[in-house]
mmCIF file with all atom_site columns, C-alpha atoms in Angstrom:
data_model
loop_
_atom_site.group_PDB
_atom_site.id
_atom_site.type_symbol
_atom_site.label_atom_id
_atom_site.label_alt_id
_atom_site.label_comp_id
_atom_site.label_asym_id
_atom_site.label_entity_id
_atom_site.label_seq_id
_atom_site.pdbx_PDB_ins_code
_atom_site.Cartn_x
_atom_site.Cartn_y
_atom_site.Cartn_z
_atom_site.occupancy
_atom_site.B_iso_or_equiv
_atom_site.pdbx_formal_charge
_atom_site.auth_seq_id
_atom_site.auth_comp_id
_atom_site.auth_asym_id
_atom_site.auth_atom_id
_atom_site.pdbx_PDB_model_num
ATOM 1   C CA . MET L 1 1   ? 4.428   -7.516  10.682  1.00 65.00 ? 1   MET L CA 1
ATOM 2   C CA . GLY L 1 2   ? 0.942   -8.146  9.309   1.00 72.00 ? 2   GLY L CA 1
ATOM 3   C CA . HIS L 1 3   ? 2.008   -7.557  5.719   1.00 73.00 ? 3   HIS L CA 1
ATOM 4   C CA . ALA L 1 4   ? 5.008   -9.878  6.125   1.00 78.00 ? 4   ALA L CA 1
ATOM 5   C CA . ILE L 1 5   ? 2.860   -12.766 7.394   1.00 86.00 ? 5   ILE L CA 1
ATOM 6   C CA . PHE L 1 6   ? 0.209   -12.298 4.714   1.00 86.00 ? 6   PHE L CA 1
ATOM 7   C CA . VAL L 1 7   ? 2.811   -12.078 1.950   1.00 88.00 ? 7   VAL L CA 1
ATOM 8   C CA . ALA L 1 8   ? 4.720   -15.084 3.306   1.00 91.00 ? 8   ALA L CA 1
ATOM 9   C CA . LEU L 1 9   ? 1.550   -17.161 2.908   1.00 93.00 ? 9   LEU L CA 1
ATOM 10  C CA . GLN L 1 10  ? 0.983   -15.895 -0.632  1.00 93.00 ? 10  GLN L CA 1
ATOM 11  C CA . ASP L 1 11  ? 4.616   -16.575 -1.494  1.00 95.00 ? 11  ASP L CA 1
ATOM 12  C CA . VAL L 1 12  ? 4.514   -20.123 -0.111  1.00 96.00 ? 12  VAL L CA 1
ATOM 13  C CA . LEU L 1 13  ? 1.379   -20.907 -2.099  1.00 96.00 ? 13  LEU L CA 1
ATOM 14  C CA . ALA L 1 14  ? 2.748   -19.413 -5.320  1.00 96.00 ? 14  ALA L CA 1
ATOM 15  C CA . ARG L 1 15  ? 6.066   -21.285 -5.009  1.00 97.00 ? 15  ARG L CA 1
ATOM 16  C CA . PHE L 1 16  ? 4.340   -24.545 -4.054  1.00 98.00 ? 16  PHE L CA 1
ATOM 17  C CA . HIS L 1 17  ? 2.112   -24.489 -7.126  1.00 97.00 ? 17  HIS L CA 1
ATOM 18  C CA . ARG L 1 18  ? 5.018   -23.465 -9.391  1.00 97.00 ? 18  ARG L CA 1
ATOM 19  C CA . MET L 1 19  ? 7.009   -26.443 -8.096  1.00 97.00 ? 19  MET L CA 1
ATOM 20  C CA . ARG L 1 20  ? 4.076   -28.659 -9.046  1.00 98.00 ? 20  ARG L CA 1
ATOM 21  C CA . GLY L 1 21  ? 4.327   -27.341 -12.604 1.00 98.00 ? 21  GLY L CA 1
ATOM 22  C CA . LYS L 1 22  ? 1.371   -25.006 -12.578 1.00 97.00 ? 22  LYS L CA 1
ATOM 23  C CA . PRO L 1 23  ? 1.629   -21.592 -14.231 1.00 96.00 ? 23  PRO L CA 1
ATOM 24  C CA . VAL L 1 24  ? 1.305   -19.066 -11.411 1.00 96.00 ? 24  VAL L CA 1
ATOM 25  C CA . LEU L 1 25  ? 1.052   -15.304 -11.720 1.00 95.00 ? 25  LEU L CA 1
ATOM 26  C CA . TRP L 1 26  ? 1.330   -13.433 -8.478  1.00 94.00 ? 26  TRP L CA 1
ATOM 27  C CA . LEU L 1 27  ? 0.388   -9.933  -9.509  1.00 90.00 ? 27  LEU L CA 1
ATOM 28  C CA . PRO L 1 28  ? 1.527   -7.470  -6.847  1.00 88.00 ? 28  PRO L CA 1
ATOM 29  C CA . GLY L 1 29  ? -0.380  -4.332  -6.129  1.00 83.00 ? 29  GLY L CA 1
ATOM 30  C CA . THR L 1 30  ? -1.207  -1.755  -3.547  1.00 80.00 ? 30  THR L CA 1
ATOM 31  C CA . ASP L 1 31  ? -4.379  0.087   -2.748  1.00 77.00 ? 31  ASP L CA 1
ATOM 32  C CA . HIS L 1 32  ? -4.617  3.808   -2.214  1.00 67.00 ? 32  HIS L CA 1
ATOM 33  C CA . ALA L 1 33  ? -5.130  3.558   1.565   1.00 70.00 ? 33  ALA L CA 1
ATOM 34  C CA . GLY L 1 34  ? -7.405  6.545   1.149   1.00 75.00 ? 34  GLY L CA 1
ATOM 35  C CA . ILE L 1 35  ? -8.397  7.190   4.739   1.00 81.00 ? 35  ILE L CA 1
ATOM 36  C CA . ALA L 1 36  ? -4.881  6.720   6.141   1.00 84.00 ? 36  ALA L CA 1
ATOM 37  C CA . THR L 1 37  ? -3.376  8.872   3.395   1.00 85.00 ? 37  THR L CA 1
ATOM 38  C CA . GLN L 1 38  ? -5.975  11.598  3.861   1.00 89.00 ? 38  GLN L CA 1
ATOM 39  C CA . LEU L 1 39  ? -5.258  11.644  7.603   1.00 91.00 ? 39  LEU L CA 1
ATOM 40  C CA . GLN L 1 40  ? -1.524  12.130  7.040   1.00 92.00 ? 40  GLN L CA 1
ATOM 41  C CA . VAL L 1 41  ? -2.027  14.883  4.469   1.00 93.00 ? 41  VAL L CA 1
ATOM 42  C CA . GLU L 1 42  ? -4.505  16.650  6.757   1.00 95.00 ? 42  GLU L CA 1
ATOM 43  C CA . LYS L 1 43  ? -2.023  16.446  9.653   1.00 96.00 ? 43  LYS L CA 1
ATOM 44  C CA . ALA L 1 44  ? 0.611   18.112  7.478   1.00 96.00 ? 44  ALA L CA 1
ATOM 45  C CA . LEU L 1 45  ? -1.848  20.858  6.514   1.00 97.00 ? 45  LEU L CA 1
ATOM 46  C CA . ILE L 1 46  ? -2.749  21.475  10.155  1.00 97.00 ? 46  ILE L CA 1
ATOM 47  C CA . ALA L 1 47  ? 0.968   21.756  10.960  1.00 97.00 ? 47  ALA L CA 1
ATOM 48  C CA . GLU L 1 48  ? 1.116   24.464  8.277   1.00 96.00 ? 48  GLU L CA 1
ATOM 49  C CA . GLY L 1 49  ? -1.824  26.247  9.896   1.00 97.00 ? 49  GLY L CA 1
ATOM 50  C CA . THR L 1 50  ? -4.401  25.417  7.231   1.00 96.00 ? 50  THR L CA 1
ATOM 51  C CA . THR L 1 51  ? -7.024  22.777  6.354   1.00 95.00 ? 51  THR L CA 1
ATOM 52  C CA . ARG L 1 52  ? -8.090  20.813  3.297   1.00 94.00 ? 52  ARG L CA 1
ATOM 53  C CA . GLU L 1 53  ? -11.148 23.019  2.975   1.00 95.00 ? 53  GLU L CA 1
ATOM 54  C CA . GLU L 1 54  ? -8.984  26.139  2.922   1.00 96.00 ? 54  GLU L CA 1
ATOM 55  C CA . VAL L 1 55  ? -6.536  24.831  0.291   1.00 96.00 ? 55  VAL L CA 1
ATOM 56  C CA . GLY L 1 56  ? -9.343  23.503  -1.909  1.00 95.00 ? 56  GLY L CA 1
ATOM 57  C CA . ARG L 1 57  ? -9.883  20.231  -3.729  1.00 92.00 ? 57  ARG L CA 1
ATOM 58  C CA . ASP L 1 58  ? -7.243  20.619  -6.452  1.00 94.00 ? 58  ASP L CA 1
ATOM 59  C CA . GLU L 1 59  ? -4.452  21.565  -4.049  1.00 95.00 ? 59  GLU L CA 1
ATOM 60  C CA . PHE L 1 60  ? -5.485  18.825  -1.623  1.00 93.00 ? 60  PHE L CA 1
ATOM 61  C CA . LEU L 1 61  ? -5.396  16.209  -4.397  1.00 90.00 ? 61  LEU L CA 1
ATOM 62  C CA . LYS L 1 62  ? -2.017  17.507  -5.545  1.00 93.00 ? 62  LYS L CA 1
ATOM 63  C CA . ARG L 1 63  ? -0.625  17.132  -2.029  1.00 93.00 ? 63  ARG L CA 1
ATOM 64  C CA . THR L 1 64  ? -2.188  13.705  -1.640  1.00 88.00 ? 64  THR L CA 1
ATOM 65  C CA . TRP L 1 65  ? -0.515  12.441  -4.831  1.00 87.00 ? 65  TRP L CA 1
ATOM 66  C CA . GLN L 1 66  ? 2.762   14.003  -3.682  1.00 91.00 ? 66  GLN L CA 1
ATOM 67  C CA . TYR L 1 67  ? 2.464   12.159  -0.346  1.00 89.00 ? 67  TYR L CA 1
ATOM 68  C CA . LYS L 1 68  ? 1.768   8.902   -2.180  1.00 84.00 ? 68  LYS L CA 1
ATOM 69  C CA . GLU L 1 69  ? 4.847   9.369   -4.379  1.00 84.00 ? 69  GLU L CA 1
ATOM 70  C CA . GLU L 1 70  ? 7.033   10.057  -1.347  1.00 86.00 ? 70  GLU L CA 1
ATOM 71  C CA . GLN L 1 71  ? 5.638   7.429   1.034   1.00 84.00 ? 71  GLN L CA 1
ATOM 72  C CA . GLY L 1 72  ? 3.775   4.891   -1.073  1.00 79.00 ? 72  GLY L CA 1
ATOM 73  C CA . GLY L 1 73  ? 6.534   2.416   -1.829  1.00 82.00 ? 73  GLY L CA 1
ATOM 74  C CA . HIS L 1 74  ? 7.599   1.445   1.685   1.00 84.00 ? 74  HIS L CA 1
ATOM 75  C CA . ILE L 1 75  ? 5.622   -1.791  1.891   1.00 80.00 ? 75  ILE L CA 1
ATOM 76  C CA . THR L 1 76  ? 6.543   -3.029  -1.585  1.00 85.00 ? 76  THR L CA 1
ATOM 77  C CA . ARG L 1 77  ? 10.237  -2.257  -0.968  1.00 88.00 ? 77  ARG L CA 1
ATOM 78  C CA . GLN L 1 78  ? 10.049  -4.342  2.186   1.00 87.00 ? 78  GLN L CA 1
ATOM 79  C CA . LEU L 1 79  ? 8.354   -7.207  0.356   1.00 88.00 ? 79  LEU L CA 1
ATOM 80  C CA . ARG L 1 80  ? 10.964  -7.139  -2.392  1.00 91.00 ? 80  ARG L CA 1
ATOM 81  C CA . SER L 1 81  ? 13.745  -7.235  0.184   1.00 90.00 ? 81  SER L CA 1
ATOM 82  C CA . LEU L 1 82  ? 12.092  -10.286 1.768   1.00 88.00 ? 82  LEU L CA 1
ATOM 83  C CA . GLY L 1 83  ? 12.337  -11.995 -1.620  1.00 91.00 ? 83  GLY L CA 1
ATOM 84  C CA . ALA L 1 84  ? 8.629   -12.236 -2.443  1.00 93.00 ? 84  ALA L CA 1
ATOM 85  C CA . SER L 1 85  ? 8.317   -14.043 -5.782  1.00 95.00 ? 85  SER L CA 1
ATOM 86  C CA . ALA L 1 86  ? 5.688   -11.761 -7.287  1.00 95.00 ? 86  ALA L CA 1
ATOM 87  C CA . ASP L 1 87  ? 6.009   -10.491 -10.876 1.00 95.00 ? 87  ASP L CA 1
ATOM 88  C CA . TRP L 1 88  ? 7.245   -7.022  -9.883  1.00 94.00 ? 88  TRP L CA 1
ATOM 89  C CA . THR L 1 89  ? 7.345   -5.884  -13.520 1.00 94.00 ? 89  THR L CA 1
ATOM 90  C CA . ARG L 1 90  ? 3.521   -5.868  -13.456 1.00 92.00 ? 90  ARG L CA 1
ATOM 91  C CA . GLU L 1 91  ? 2.970   -4.078  -10.150 1.00 89.00 ? 91  GLU L CA 1
ATOM 92  C CA . ARG L 1 92  ? -0.298  -2.125  -9.998  1.00 86.00 ? 92  ARG L CA 1
ATOM 93  C CA . PHE L 1 93  ? -1.857  0.631   -7.921  1.00 82.00 ? 93  PHE L CA 1
ATOM 94  C CA . THR L 1 94  ? -5.611  1.002   -7.454  1.00 77.00 ? 94  THR L CA 1
ATOM 95  C CA . MET L 1 95  ? -5.581  4.584   -8.665  1.00 76.00 ? 95  MET L CA 1
ATOM 96  C CA . ASP L 1 96  ? -3.749  3.807   -11.940 1.00 80.00 ? 96  ASP L CA 1
ATOM 97  C CA . ALA L 1 97  ? -5.743  5.390   -14.753 1.00 78.00 ? 97  ALA L CA 1
ATOM 98  C CA . ASP L 1 98  ? -6.977  2.177   -16.380 1.00 79.00 ? 98  ASP L CA 1
ATOM 99  C CA . LEU L 1 99  ? -7.913  0.614   -13.048 1.00 79.00 ? 99  LEU L CA 1
ATOM 100 C CA . SER L 1 100 ? -9.748  3.769   -11.983 1.00 80.00 ? 100 SER L CA 1
ATOM 101 C CA . GLU L 1 101 ? -11.779 3.617   -15.194 1.00 84.00 ? 101 GLU L CA 1
ATOM 102 C CA . ALA L 1 102 ? -12.761 0.033   -14.389 1.00 83.00 ? 102 ALA L CA 1
ATOM 103 C CA . VAL L 1 103 ? -13.832 1.004   -10.861 1.00 82.00 ? 103 VAL L CA 1
ATOM 104 C CA . VAL L 1 104 ? -15.938 3.906   -12.144 1.00 86.00 ? 104 VAL L CA 1
ATOM 105 C CA . GLU L 1 105 ? -17.537 1.627   -14.736 1.00 90.00 ? 105 GLU L CA 1
ATOM 106 C CA . ALA L 1 106 ? -18.402 -0.937  -12.060 1.00 90.00 ? 106 ALA L CA 1
ATOM 107 C CA . PHE L 1 107 ? -19.948 1.668   -9.767  1.00 89.00 ? 107 PHE L CA 1
ATOM 108 C CA . VAL L 1 108 ? -21.972 3.186   -12.597 1.00 92.00 ? 108 VAL L CA 1
ATOM 109 C CA . ARG L 1 109 ? -23.367 -0.229  -13.500 1.00 94.00 ? 109 ARG L CA 1
ATOM 110 C CA . LEU L 1 110 ? -24.186 -0.998  -9.863  1.00 93.00 ? 110 LEU L CA 1
ATOM 111 C CA . HIS L 1 111 ? -25.863 2.412   -9.524  1.00 92.00 ? 111 HIS L CA 1
ATOM 112 C CA . GLU L 1 112 ? -27.928 1.837   -12.672 1.00 94.00 ? 112 GLU L CA 1
ATOM 113 C CA . LYS L 1 113 ? -29.130 -1.457  -11.179 1.00 95.00 ? 113 LYS L CA 1
ATOM 114 C CA . GLY L 1 114 ? -30.108 0.309   -7.952  1.00 92.00 ? 114 GLY L CA 1
ATOM 115 C CA . LEU L 1 115 ? -27.493 -1.560  -5.926  1.00 93.00 ? 115 LEU L CA 1
ATOM 116 C CA . VAL L 1 116 ? -25.486 1.522   -4.994  1.00 86.00 ? 116 VAL L CA 1
ATOM 117 C CA . TYR L 1 117 ? -26.925 4.867   -4.069  1.00 77.00 ? 117 TYR L CA 1
ATOM 118 C CA . ARG L 1 118 ? -25.520 8.249   -3.265  1.00 72.00 ? 118 ARG L CA 1
ATOM 119 C CA . GLY L 1 119 ? -26.579 9.319   0.188   1.00 70.00 ? 119 GLY L CA 1
#
């Protein structure tokens, strides 16, 4: 319900400004929902009688990406079915390679300036 309300507001604003002749790009995207995704993958591992530590980083990442591929599109499918007027041909995901590079670059710069530290 929360996504539907939030998207309805975005859609109203985008359509309103388009009707007033303004060029509007509503670029849809999803984040990686890292904590929620990790929790679901860990639950599946526990059901198999193992843990993320036991399977190791590479296997855990593989399973996490598999989970994302299987489950990740639910919200955007719902938004499309509601008729959200976003430019779906340009949909993005926070972990897309070029976006990940930009995030790493930003964190490196912030770290170099002493604004982010590893604790």
